[in-house]
Structure formats: structure tokens, C-alpha cells
GROMACS .gro file of C-alpha atoms in nm:
model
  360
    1UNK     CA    1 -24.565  -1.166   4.865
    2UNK     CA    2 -24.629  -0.800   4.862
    3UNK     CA    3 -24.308  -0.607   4.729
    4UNK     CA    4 -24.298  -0.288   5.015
    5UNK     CA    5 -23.929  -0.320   5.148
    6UNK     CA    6 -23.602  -0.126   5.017
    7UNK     CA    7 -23.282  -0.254   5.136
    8UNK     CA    8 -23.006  -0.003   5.205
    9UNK     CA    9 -22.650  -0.053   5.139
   10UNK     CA   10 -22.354   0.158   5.261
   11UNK     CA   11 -21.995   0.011   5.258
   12UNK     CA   12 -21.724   0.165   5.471
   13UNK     CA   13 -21.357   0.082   5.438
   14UNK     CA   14 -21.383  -0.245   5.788
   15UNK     CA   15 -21.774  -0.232   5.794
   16UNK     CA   16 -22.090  -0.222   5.549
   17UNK     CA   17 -22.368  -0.050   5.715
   18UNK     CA   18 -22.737  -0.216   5.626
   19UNK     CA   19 -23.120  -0.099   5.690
   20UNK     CA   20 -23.442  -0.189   5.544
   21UNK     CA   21 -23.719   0.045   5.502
   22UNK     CA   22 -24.097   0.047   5.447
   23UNK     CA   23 -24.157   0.400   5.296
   24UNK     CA   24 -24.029   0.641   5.519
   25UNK     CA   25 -23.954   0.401   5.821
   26UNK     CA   26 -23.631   0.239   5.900
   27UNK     CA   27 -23.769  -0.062   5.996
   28UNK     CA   28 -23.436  -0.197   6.082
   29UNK     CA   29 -23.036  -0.112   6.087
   30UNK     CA   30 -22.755  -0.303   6.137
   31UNK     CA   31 -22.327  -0.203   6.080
   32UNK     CA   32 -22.170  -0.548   5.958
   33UNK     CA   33 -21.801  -0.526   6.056
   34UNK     CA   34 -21.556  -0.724   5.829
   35UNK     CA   35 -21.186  -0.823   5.983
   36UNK     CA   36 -20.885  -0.689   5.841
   37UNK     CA   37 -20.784  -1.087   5.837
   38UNK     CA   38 -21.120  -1.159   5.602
   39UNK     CA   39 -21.020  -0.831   5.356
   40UNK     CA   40 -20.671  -0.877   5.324
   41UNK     CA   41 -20.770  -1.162   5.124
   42UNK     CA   42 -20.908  -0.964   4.831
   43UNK     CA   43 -20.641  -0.775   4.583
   44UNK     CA   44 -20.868  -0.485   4.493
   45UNK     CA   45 -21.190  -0.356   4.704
   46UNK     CA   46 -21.432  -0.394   4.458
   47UNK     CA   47 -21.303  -0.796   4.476
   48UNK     CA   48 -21.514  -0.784   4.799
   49UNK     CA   49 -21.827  -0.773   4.647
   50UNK     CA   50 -21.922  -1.119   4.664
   51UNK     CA   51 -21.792  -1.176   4.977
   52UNK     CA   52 -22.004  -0.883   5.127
   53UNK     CA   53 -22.298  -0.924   4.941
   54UNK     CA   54 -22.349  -1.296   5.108
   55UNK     CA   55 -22.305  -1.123   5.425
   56UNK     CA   56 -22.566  -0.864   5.325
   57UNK     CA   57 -22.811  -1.134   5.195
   58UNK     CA   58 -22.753  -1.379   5.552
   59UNK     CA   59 -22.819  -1.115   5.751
   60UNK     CA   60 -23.154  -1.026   5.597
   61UNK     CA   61 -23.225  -1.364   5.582
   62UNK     CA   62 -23.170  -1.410   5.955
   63UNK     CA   63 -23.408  -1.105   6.066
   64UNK     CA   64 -23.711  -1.311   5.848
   65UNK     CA   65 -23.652  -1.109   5.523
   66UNK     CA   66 -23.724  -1.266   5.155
   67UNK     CA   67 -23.607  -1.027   4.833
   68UNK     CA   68 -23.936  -1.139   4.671
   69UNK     CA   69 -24.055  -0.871   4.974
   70UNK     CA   70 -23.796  -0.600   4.792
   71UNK     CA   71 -23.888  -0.279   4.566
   72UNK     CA   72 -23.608  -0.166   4.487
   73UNK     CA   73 -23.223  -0.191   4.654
   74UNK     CA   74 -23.002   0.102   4.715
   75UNK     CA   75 -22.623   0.130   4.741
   76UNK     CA   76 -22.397   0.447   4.805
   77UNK     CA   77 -22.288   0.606   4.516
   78UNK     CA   78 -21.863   0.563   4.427
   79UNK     CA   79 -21.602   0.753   4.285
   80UNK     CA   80 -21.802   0.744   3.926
   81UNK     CA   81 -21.760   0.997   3.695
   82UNK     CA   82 -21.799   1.366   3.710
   83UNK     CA   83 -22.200   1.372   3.699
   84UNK     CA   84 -22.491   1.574   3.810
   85UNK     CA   85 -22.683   1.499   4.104
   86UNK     CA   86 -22.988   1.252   4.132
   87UNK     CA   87 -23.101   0.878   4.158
   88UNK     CA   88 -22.926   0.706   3.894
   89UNK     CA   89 -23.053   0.319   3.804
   90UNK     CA   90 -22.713   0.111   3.823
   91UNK     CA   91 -22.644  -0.011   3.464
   92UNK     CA   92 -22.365  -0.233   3.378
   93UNK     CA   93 -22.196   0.065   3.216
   94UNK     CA   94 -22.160   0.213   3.586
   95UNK     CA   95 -22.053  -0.118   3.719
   96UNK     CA   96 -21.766  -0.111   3.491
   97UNK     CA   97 -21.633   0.240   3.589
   98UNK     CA   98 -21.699   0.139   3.995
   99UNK     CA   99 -21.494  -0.187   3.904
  100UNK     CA  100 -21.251   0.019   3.727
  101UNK     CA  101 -21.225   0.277   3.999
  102UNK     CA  102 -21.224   0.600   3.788
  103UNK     CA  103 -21.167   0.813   4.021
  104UNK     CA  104 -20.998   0.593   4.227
  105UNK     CA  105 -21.069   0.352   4.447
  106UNK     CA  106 -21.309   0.368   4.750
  107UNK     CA  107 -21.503   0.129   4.972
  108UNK     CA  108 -21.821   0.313   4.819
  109UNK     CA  109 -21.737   0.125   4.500
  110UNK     CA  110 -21.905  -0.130   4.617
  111UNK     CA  111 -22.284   0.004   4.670
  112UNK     CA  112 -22.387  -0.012   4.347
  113UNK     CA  113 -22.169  -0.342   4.251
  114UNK     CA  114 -22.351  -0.529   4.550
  115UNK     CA  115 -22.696  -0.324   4.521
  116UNK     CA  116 -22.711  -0.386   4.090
  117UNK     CA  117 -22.631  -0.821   4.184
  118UNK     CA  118 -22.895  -0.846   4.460
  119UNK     CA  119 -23.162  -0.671   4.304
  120UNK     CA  120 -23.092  -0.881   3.913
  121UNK     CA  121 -23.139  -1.173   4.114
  122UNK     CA  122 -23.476  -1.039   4.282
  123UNK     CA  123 -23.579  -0.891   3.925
  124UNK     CA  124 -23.584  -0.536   4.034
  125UNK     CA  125 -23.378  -0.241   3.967
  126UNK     CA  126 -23.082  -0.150   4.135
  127UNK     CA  127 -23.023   0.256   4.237
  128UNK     CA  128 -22.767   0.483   4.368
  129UNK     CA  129 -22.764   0.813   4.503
  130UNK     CA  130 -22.608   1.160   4.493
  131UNK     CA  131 -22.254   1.000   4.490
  132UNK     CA  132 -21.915   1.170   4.601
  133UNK     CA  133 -21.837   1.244   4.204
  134UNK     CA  134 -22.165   1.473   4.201
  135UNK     CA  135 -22.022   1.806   3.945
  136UNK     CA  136 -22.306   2.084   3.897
  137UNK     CA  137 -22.035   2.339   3.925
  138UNK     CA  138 -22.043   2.635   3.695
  139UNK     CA  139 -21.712   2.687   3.432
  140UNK     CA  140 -21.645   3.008   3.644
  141UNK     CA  141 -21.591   2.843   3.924
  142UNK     CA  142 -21.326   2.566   3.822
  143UNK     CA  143 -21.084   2.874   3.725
  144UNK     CA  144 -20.805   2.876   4.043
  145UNK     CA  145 -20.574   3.156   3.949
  146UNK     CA  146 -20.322   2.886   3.859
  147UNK     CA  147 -20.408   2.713   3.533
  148UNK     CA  148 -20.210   2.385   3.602
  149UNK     CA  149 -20.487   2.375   3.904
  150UNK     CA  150 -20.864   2.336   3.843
  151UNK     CA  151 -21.080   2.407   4.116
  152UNK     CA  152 -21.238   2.057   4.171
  153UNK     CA  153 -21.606   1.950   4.291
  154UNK     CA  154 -21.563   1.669   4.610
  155UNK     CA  155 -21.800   1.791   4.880
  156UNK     CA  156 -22.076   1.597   5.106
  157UNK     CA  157 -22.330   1.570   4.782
  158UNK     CA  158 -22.533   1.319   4.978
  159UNK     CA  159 -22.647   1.469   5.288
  160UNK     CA  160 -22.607   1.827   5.157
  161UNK     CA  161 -22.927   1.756   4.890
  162UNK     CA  162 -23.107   1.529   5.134
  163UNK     CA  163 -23.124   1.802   5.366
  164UNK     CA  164 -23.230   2.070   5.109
  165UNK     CA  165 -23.501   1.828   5.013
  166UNK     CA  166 -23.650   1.848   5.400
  167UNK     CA  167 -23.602   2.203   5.414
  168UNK     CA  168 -23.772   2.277   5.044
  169UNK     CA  169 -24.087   2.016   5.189
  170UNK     CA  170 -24.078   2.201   5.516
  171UNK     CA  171 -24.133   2.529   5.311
  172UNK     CA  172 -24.411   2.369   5.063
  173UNK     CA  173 -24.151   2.382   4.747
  174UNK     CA  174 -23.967   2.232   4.568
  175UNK     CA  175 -23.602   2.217   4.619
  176UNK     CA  176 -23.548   2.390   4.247
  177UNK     CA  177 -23.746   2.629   4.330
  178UNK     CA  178 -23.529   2.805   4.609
  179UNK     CA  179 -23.163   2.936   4.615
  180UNK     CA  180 -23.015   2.803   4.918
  181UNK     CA  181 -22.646   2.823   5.119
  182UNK     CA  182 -22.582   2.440   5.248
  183UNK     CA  183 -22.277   2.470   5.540
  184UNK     CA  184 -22.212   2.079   5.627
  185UNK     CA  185 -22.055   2.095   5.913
  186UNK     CA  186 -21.829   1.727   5.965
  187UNK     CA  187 -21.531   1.623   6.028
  188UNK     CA  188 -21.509   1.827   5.696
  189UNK     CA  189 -21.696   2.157   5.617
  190UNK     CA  190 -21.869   2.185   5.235
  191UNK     CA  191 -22.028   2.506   5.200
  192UNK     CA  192 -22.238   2.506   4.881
  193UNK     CA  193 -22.468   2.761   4.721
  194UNK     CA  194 -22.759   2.535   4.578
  195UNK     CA  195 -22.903   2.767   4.268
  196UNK     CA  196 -23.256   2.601   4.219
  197UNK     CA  197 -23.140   2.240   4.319
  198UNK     CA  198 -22.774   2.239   4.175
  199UNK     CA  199 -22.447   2.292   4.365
  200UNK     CA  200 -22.263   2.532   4.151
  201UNK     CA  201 -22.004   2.610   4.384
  202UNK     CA  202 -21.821   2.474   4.670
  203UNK     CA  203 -21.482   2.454   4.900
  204UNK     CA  204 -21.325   2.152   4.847
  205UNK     CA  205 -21.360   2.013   5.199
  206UNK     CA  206 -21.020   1.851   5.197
  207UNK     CA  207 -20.853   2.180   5.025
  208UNK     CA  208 -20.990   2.512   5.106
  209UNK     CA  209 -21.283   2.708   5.263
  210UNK     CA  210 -21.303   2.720   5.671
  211UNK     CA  211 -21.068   2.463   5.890
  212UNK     CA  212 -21.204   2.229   6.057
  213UNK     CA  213 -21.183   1.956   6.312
  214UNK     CA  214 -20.912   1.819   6.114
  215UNK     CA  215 -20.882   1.968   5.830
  216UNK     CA  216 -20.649   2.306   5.787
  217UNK     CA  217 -20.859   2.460   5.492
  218UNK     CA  218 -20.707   2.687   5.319
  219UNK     CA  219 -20.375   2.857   5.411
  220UNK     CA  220 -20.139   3.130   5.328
  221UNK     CA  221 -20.028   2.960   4.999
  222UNK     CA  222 -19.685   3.155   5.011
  223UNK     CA  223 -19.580   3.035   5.342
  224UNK     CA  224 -19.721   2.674   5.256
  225UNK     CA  225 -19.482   2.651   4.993
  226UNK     CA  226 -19.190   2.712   5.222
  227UNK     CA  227 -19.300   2.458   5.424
  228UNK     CA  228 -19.296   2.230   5.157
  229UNK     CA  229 -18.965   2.318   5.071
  230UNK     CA  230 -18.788   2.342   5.450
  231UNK     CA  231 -18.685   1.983   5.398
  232UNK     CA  232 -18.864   1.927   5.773
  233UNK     CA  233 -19.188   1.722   5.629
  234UNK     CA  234 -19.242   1.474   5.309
  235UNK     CA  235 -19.547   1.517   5.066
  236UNK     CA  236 -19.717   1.232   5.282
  237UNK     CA  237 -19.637   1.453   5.608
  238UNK     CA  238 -19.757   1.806   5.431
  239UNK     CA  239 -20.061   1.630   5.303
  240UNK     CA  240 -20.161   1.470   5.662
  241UNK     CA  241 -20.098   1.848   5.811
  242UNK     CA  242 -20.369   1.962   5.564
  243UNK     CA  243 -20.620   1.722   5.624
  244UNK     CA  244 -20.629   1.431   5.895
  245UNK     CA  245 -20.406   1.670   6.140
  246UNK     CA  246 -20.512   2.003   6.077
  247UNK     CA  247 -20.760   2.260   6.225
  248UNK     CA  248 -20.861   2.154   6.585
  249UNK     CA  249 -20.690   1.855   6.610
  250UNK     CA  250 -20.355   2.083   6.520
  251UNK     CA  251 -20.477   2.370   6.753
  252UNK     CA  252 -20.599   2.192   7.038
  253UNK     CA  253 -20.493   1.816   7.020
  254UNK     CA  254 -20.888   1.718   6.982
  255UNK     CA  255 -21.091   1.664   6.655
  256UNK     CA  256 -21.414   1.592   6.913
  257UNK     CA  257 -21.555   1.956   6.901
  258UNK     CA  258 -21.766   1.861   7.241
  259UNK     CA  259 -21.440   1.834   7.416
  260UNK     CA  260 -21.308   2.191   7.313
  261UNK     CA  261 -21.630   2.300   7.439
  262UNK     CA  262 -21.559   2.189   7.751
  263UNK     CA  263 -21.273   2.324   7.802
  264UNK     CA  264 -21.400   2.638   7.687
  265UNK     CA  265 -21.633   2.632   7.962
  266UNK     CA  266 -21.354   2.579   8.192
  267UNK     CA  267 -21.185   2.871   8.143
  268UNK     CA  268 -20.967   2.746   7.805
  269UNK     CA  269 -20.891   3.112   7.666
  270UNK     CA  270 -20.658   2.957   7.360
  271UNK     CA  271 -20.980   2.692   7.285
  272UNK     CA  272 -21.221   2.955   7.261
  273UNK     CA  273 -20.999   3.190   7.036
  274UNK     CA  274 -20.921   2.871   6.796
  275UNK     CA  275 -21.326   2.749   6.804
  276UNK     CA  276 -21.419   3.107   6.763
  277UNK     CA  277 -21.195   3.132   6.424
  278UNK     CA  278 -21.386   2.824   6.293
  279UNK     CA  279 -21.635   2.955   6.341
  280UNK     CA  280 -21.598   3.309   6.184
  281UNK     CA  281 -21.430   3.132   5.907
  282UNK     CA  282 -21.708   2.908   5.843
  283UNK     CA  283 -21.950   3.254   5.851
  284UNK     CA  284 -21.703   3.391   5.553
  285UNK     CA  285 -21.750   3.131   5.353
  286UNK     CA  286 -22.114   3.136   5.363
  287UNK     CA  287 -22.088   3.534   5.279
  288UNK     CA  288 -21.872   3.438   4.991
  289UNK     CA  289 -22.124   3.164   4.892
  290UNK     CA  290 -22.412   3.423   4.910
  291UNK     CA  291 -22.239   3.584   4.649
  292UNK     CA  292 -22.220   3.352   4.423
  293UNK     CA  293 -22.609   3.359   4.466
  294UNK     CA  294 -22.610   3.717   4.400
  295UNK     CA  295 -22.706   3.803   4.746
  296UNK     CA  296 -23.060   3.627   4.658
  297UNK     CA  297 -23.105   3.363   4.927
  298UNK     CA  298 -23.384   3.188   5.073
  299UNK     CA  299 -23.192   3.028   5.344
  300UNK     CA  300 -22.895   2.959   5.516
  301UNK     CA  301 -22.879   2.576   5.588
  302UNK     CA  302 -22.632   2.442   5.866
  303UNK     CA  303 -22.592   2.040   5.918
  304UNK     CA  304 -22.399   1.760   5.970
  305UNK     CA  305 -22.274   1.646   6.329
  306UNK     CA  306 -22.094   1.967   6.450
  307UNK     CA  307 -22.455   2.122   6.369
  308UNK     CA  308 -22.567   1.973   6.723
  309UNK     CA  309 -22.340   2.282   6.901
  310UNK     CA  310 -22.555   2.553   6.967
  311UNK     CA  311 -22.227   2.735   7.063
  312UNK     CA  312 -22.100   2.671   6.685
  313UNK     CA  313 -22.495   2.772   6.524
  314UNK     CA  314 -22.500   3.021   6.742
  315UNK     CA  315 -22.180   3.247   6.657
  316UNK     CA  316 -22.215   3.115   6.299
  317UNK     CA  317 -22.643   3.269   6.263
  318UNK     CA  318 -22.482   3.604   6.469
  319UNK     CA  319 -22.289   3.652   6.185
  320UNK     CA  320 -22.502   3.524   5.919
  321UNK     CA  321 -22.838   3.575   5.975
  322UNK     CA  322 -22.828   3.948   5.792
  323UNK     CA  323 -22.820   3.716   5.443
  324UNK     CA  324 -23.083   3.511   5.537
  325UNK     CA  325 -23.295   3.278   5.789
  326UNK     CA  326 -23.051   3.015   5.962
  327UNK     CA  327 -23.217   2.676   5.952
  328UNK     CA  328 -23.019   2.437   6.195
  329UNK     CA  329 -23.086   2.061   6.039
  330UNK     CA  330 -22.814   1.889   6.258
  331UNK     CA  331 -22.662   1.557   6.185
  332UNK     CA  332 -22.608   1.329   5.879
  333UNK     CA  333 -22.819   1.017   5.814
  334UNK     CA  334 -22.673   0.849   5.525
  335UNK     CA  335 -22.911   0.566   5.500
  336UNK     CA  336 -23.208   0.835   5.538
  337UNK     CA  337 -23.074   1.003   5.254
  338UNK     CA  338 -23.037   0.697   5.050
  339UNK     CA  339 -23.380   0.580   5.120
  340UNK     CA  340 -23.547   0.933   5.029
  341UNK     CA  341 -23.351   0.965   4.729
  342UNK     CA  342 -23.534   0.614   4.584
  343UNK     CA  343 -23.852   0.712   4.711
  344UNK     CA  344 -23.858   1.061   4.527
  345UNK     CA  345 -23.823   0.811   4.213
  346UNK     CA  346 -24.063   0.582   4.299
  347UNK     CA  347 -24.326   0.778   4.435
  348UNK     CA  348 -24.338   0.918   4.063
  349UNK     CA  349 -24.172   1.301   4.199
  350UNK     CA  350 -23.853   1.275   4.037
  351UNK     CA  351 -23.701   1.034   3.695
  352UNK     CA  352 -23.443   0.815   3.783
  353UNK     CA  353 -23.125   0.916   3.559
  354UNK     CA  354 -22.901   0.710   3.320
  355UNK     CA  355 -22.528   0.730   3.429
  356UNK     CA  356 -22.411   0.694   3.042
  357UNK     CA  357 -22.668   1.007   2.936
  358UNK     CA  358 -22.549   1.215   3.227
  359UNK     CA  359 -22.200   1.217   3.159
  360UNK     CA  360 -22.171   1.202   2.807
   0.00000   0.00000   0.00000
């Protein structure tokens, strides 16, 4: 039985999200919801595992699937470690700091946990990739101003160096090769200068840099603390204002950025003033990010979902487009990502890394 399929594994808090591939292809894709009722029986999430995995395995089962067909299994990377980015081969080391939950806990815990025990039992090796704990940045920029506050890497480290992969192929090079300004543009906004393949810098999507759909980015520190200390809102409350009710969603009472849009076209004076300041502040962070490049930039990279608005691209490259040429790579295709990442290793074009080298 020929080994040519990689199976694809990308847990969500209520659903785990499944594909196989052949190379490139997605040969099929599949979002396996689990019922509150089912989950509430597990003390910890990374107590799932088993419980998912047999889901996993029956489903691939069902669609004619054998893991003596499997090269290699993939699971989305967890709250690891600070580490560089990559494809990492899941040792049991790594299991143990997913299991512990380093950096806390998160349903993406479970990729490698489920990934590492279906591929031992098809006697093949387990990978993850480019996980949320990804940390290129340089010392410089950890320094806040404040030193009880480090400037901290969290940003979209997935589809941020998936996408810089396409775009290096697309210009025949290779992704260290070219200095390039990455805006994802999500429910959260990471702006990252890539400096020959490695994210140096970045807003901390949930923190700082532009707003967003519903996220406030940063604020007027000064009057932030006032709020915090009007006796109106709780640390939960403040903390929801910042990110979950913040930027659109706080403006407008919408985090779907089609719908401002439409009222925009409609006449909506206050939407198009609040859409335009995204907008401009998502262009000043990618100035600022240019900077930390030293002005030398191939290209100016916007993606992720909001990256489908050629209203948004459009004021954004206006603005821009003096740094650099705007590429416009919309969406985010995790499982794509995940896929691509294993085949660079497999196809001989990049080394898999060793979690307990890397973060020595």
C-alpha cells in the first residue's frame, strides 16, 4: 500500500477540523463538531485527546482511508514554548509541555498530542507547524518603556509564513532571501516585518498596533488607566473592551466588516470615518514596520479574511504603496498552511526542527 496521503489535524475549542492531502491537493475536508455535553466530561483539554483522536481515526476510516496509506500526520502547533518558526517533528519532550500547557491551555494543545499517537501507531513521524508560541523577535524589540512589561511575540505565525512562502515562490526565491511587511488582516491584525524569513517584530494582535474588528489596539494609555480606575468596569470588563468588544464591534455594533461596508455604501458617514481609521491605522503600522526593515522592502503583503475588501486594500496600498509593491493574498487556509509546511520537509527543501534544540 503506497504511503502518498498526509492527514491534517486542527482542533478548535467545540470542533476539530480534518483534511487529507496528496501533495498539494486537499483531497478531502471535513469540521468534526464535539458537544459541550461530550467535553464537559474531560477535566483538562488535553484529556480529550483520546476521545478525539477515535473520532479522527472513524472518520477516515469511513471515507475508505487506511494509515498504512499515511506519510506523515500533521497537527496545529500549541501554546509550546517560546521557539523559532518551522516544522518541528513532535517528540515526547513537546508532548509533555502541550500536556502541561506552558503557556496555558488551548484547544491547539491537542494537534500534536493526537497527530504524535496516530502516526506511532502507523510508524511514521508526527509534525507540527509554525505554532502560536513562534518568538524570532529581536532583544530591541521586547523593551516597552515600562520594564515590569515586556513587549511579547503572539501574532498569526501560521498563515503569516505560509503566505510569505507563496509570495517568495511566486517571485522565484526563497522566502530568506527577501525582507517582507506581512499585515494579517483577521478578526485580529499582526503586522510583521519578516527580515529574510524571521518575524522580528510585531503588534501584539490582542494588545497594540491598528484596531480592529474587535479588537481596540492600542489606546491612549493615560486615559486607559482612568478607566481602569473609575470603579465603572472590572478587569474582566476592561479586558473584553480591549479585545472581544473593541474596534468595529465598539464603533459600529458589527465585527462583520462586509456589513459596515454596506452601510457605507448607503450613505453611513460615522461607518466610513470609523472603517477609514482602520484603515489608516493599519497603513501606520506597516510604515512603522518598514522601519524596522530599514526602509529596505521587497513587498508589502496583505492577508487574512478582511484582505477580500478591495475597499480596505485599496485605502491601505494608497497609503502604502510609496514603501513598496502591495501584494493582496486574501484569506487564511490553516490546513493549506499545515500541509505546505510538511511538504517543504519532505520534499527535502527545508530540515524538520527538534523542539528541545530550538528552545534550549
Amino acid at each position: 500500500m503506497a504511503r502518498e496521503y498526509t492527514l491534517v489535524i486542527n482542533p478548535g475549542s467545540t470542533s476539530t477540523k480534518v483534511a487529507v492531502f496528496k501533495g498539494e491537493e486537499n483531497v478531502i475536508q471535513k469540521n468534526l463538531s464535539h458537544s459541550p455535553e461530550e467535553l464537559d466530561k474531560f477535566q483538562k483539554i488535553t484529556d480529550q485527546y483520546e476521545y478525539r483522536r477515535d473520532i479522527i481515526l472513524d472518520w477516515f476510516r469511513t471515507e475508505g482511508f487506511d494509515t498504512a496509506q499515511l506519510q506523515a500526520v500533521v497537527g496545529r502547533g500549541g501554546l509550546l514554548k517560546p521557539m523559532p518558526s518551522g516544522t518541528y517533528i513532535v517528540t515526547d519532550t513537546m508532548i509533555e509541555d502541550l500536556k502541561i500547557g506552558v503557556q496555558g491551555e488551548h484547544a491547539s494543545n491537542l494537534g500534536g498530542i493526537i497527530a504524535k499517537s496516530i502516526a506511532e501507531a502507523a510508524g511514521i513521524q508526527a509534525y507540527i507547524v509554525d505554532p502560536v508560541a513562534v518568538d524570532e523577535f529581536d532583544d530591541i524589540a521586547r523593551i516597552s518603556g515600562m520594564p515590569e512589561i515586556n513587549r511579547r511575540s503572539l501574532l498569526h505565525a501560521l498563515n503569516i509564513k505560509a503566505v510569505a512562502h507563496r509570495v517568495a515562490k511566486e517571485m522565484k526565491k526563497e522566502v530568506n532571501e527577501l525582507n517582507l511587511v506581512m499585515a494579517h488582516l483577521g478578526g485580529g491584525i499582526s503586522i510583521v516585518p519578516l527580515r529574510k524569513g524571521k518575524m522580528v517584530d510585531a503588534n501584539n494582535a490582542n494588545e497594540m498596533g491598528p484596531m480592529s474588528p474587535e479588537r481596540s489596539g492600542g489606546l491612549p494609555v493615560g486615559d486607559l488607566a482612568k478607566l481602569c480606575f473609575s470603579g465603572k468596569y472590572t478587569l474582566a470588563e476592561i479586558k473584553k473592551k480591549i479585545s472581544g468588544k473593541g474596534g468595529l464591534v465598539a464603533y459600529l455594533g458589527t465585527n462583520d466588516a462586509r456589513e459596515v461596508e454596506e452601510k457605507i455604501n448607503n450613505g453611513d458617514e460615522k461607518a466610513k470615518l470609523v472603517y477609514d481609521a482602520m484603515g489608516y491605522q493599519i497603513a501606520k503600522e506597516i510604515g512603522a514596520m518598514a522601519a524596522v526593515l530599514e526602509g529596505k522592502v521587497d513587498a508589502v503583503v496583505l492577508t487574512g479574511g478582511m484582505a477580500y475588501s478591495k475597499m480596505l486594500t485599496g485605502y491601505i496600498e494608497e497609503r502604502v504603496s510609496f514603501i513598496a509593491p502591495v501584494i493582496v493574498k486574501p484569506g487564511e487556509d490553516e490546513m493549506l498552511a499545515l500541509n505546505e509546511g510538511v511538504n517543504r520537509v519532505l520534499s527535502g527543501r527545508e530540515a524538520a526542527k527538534i523542539y528541545e534544540q530550538e528552545v534550549k
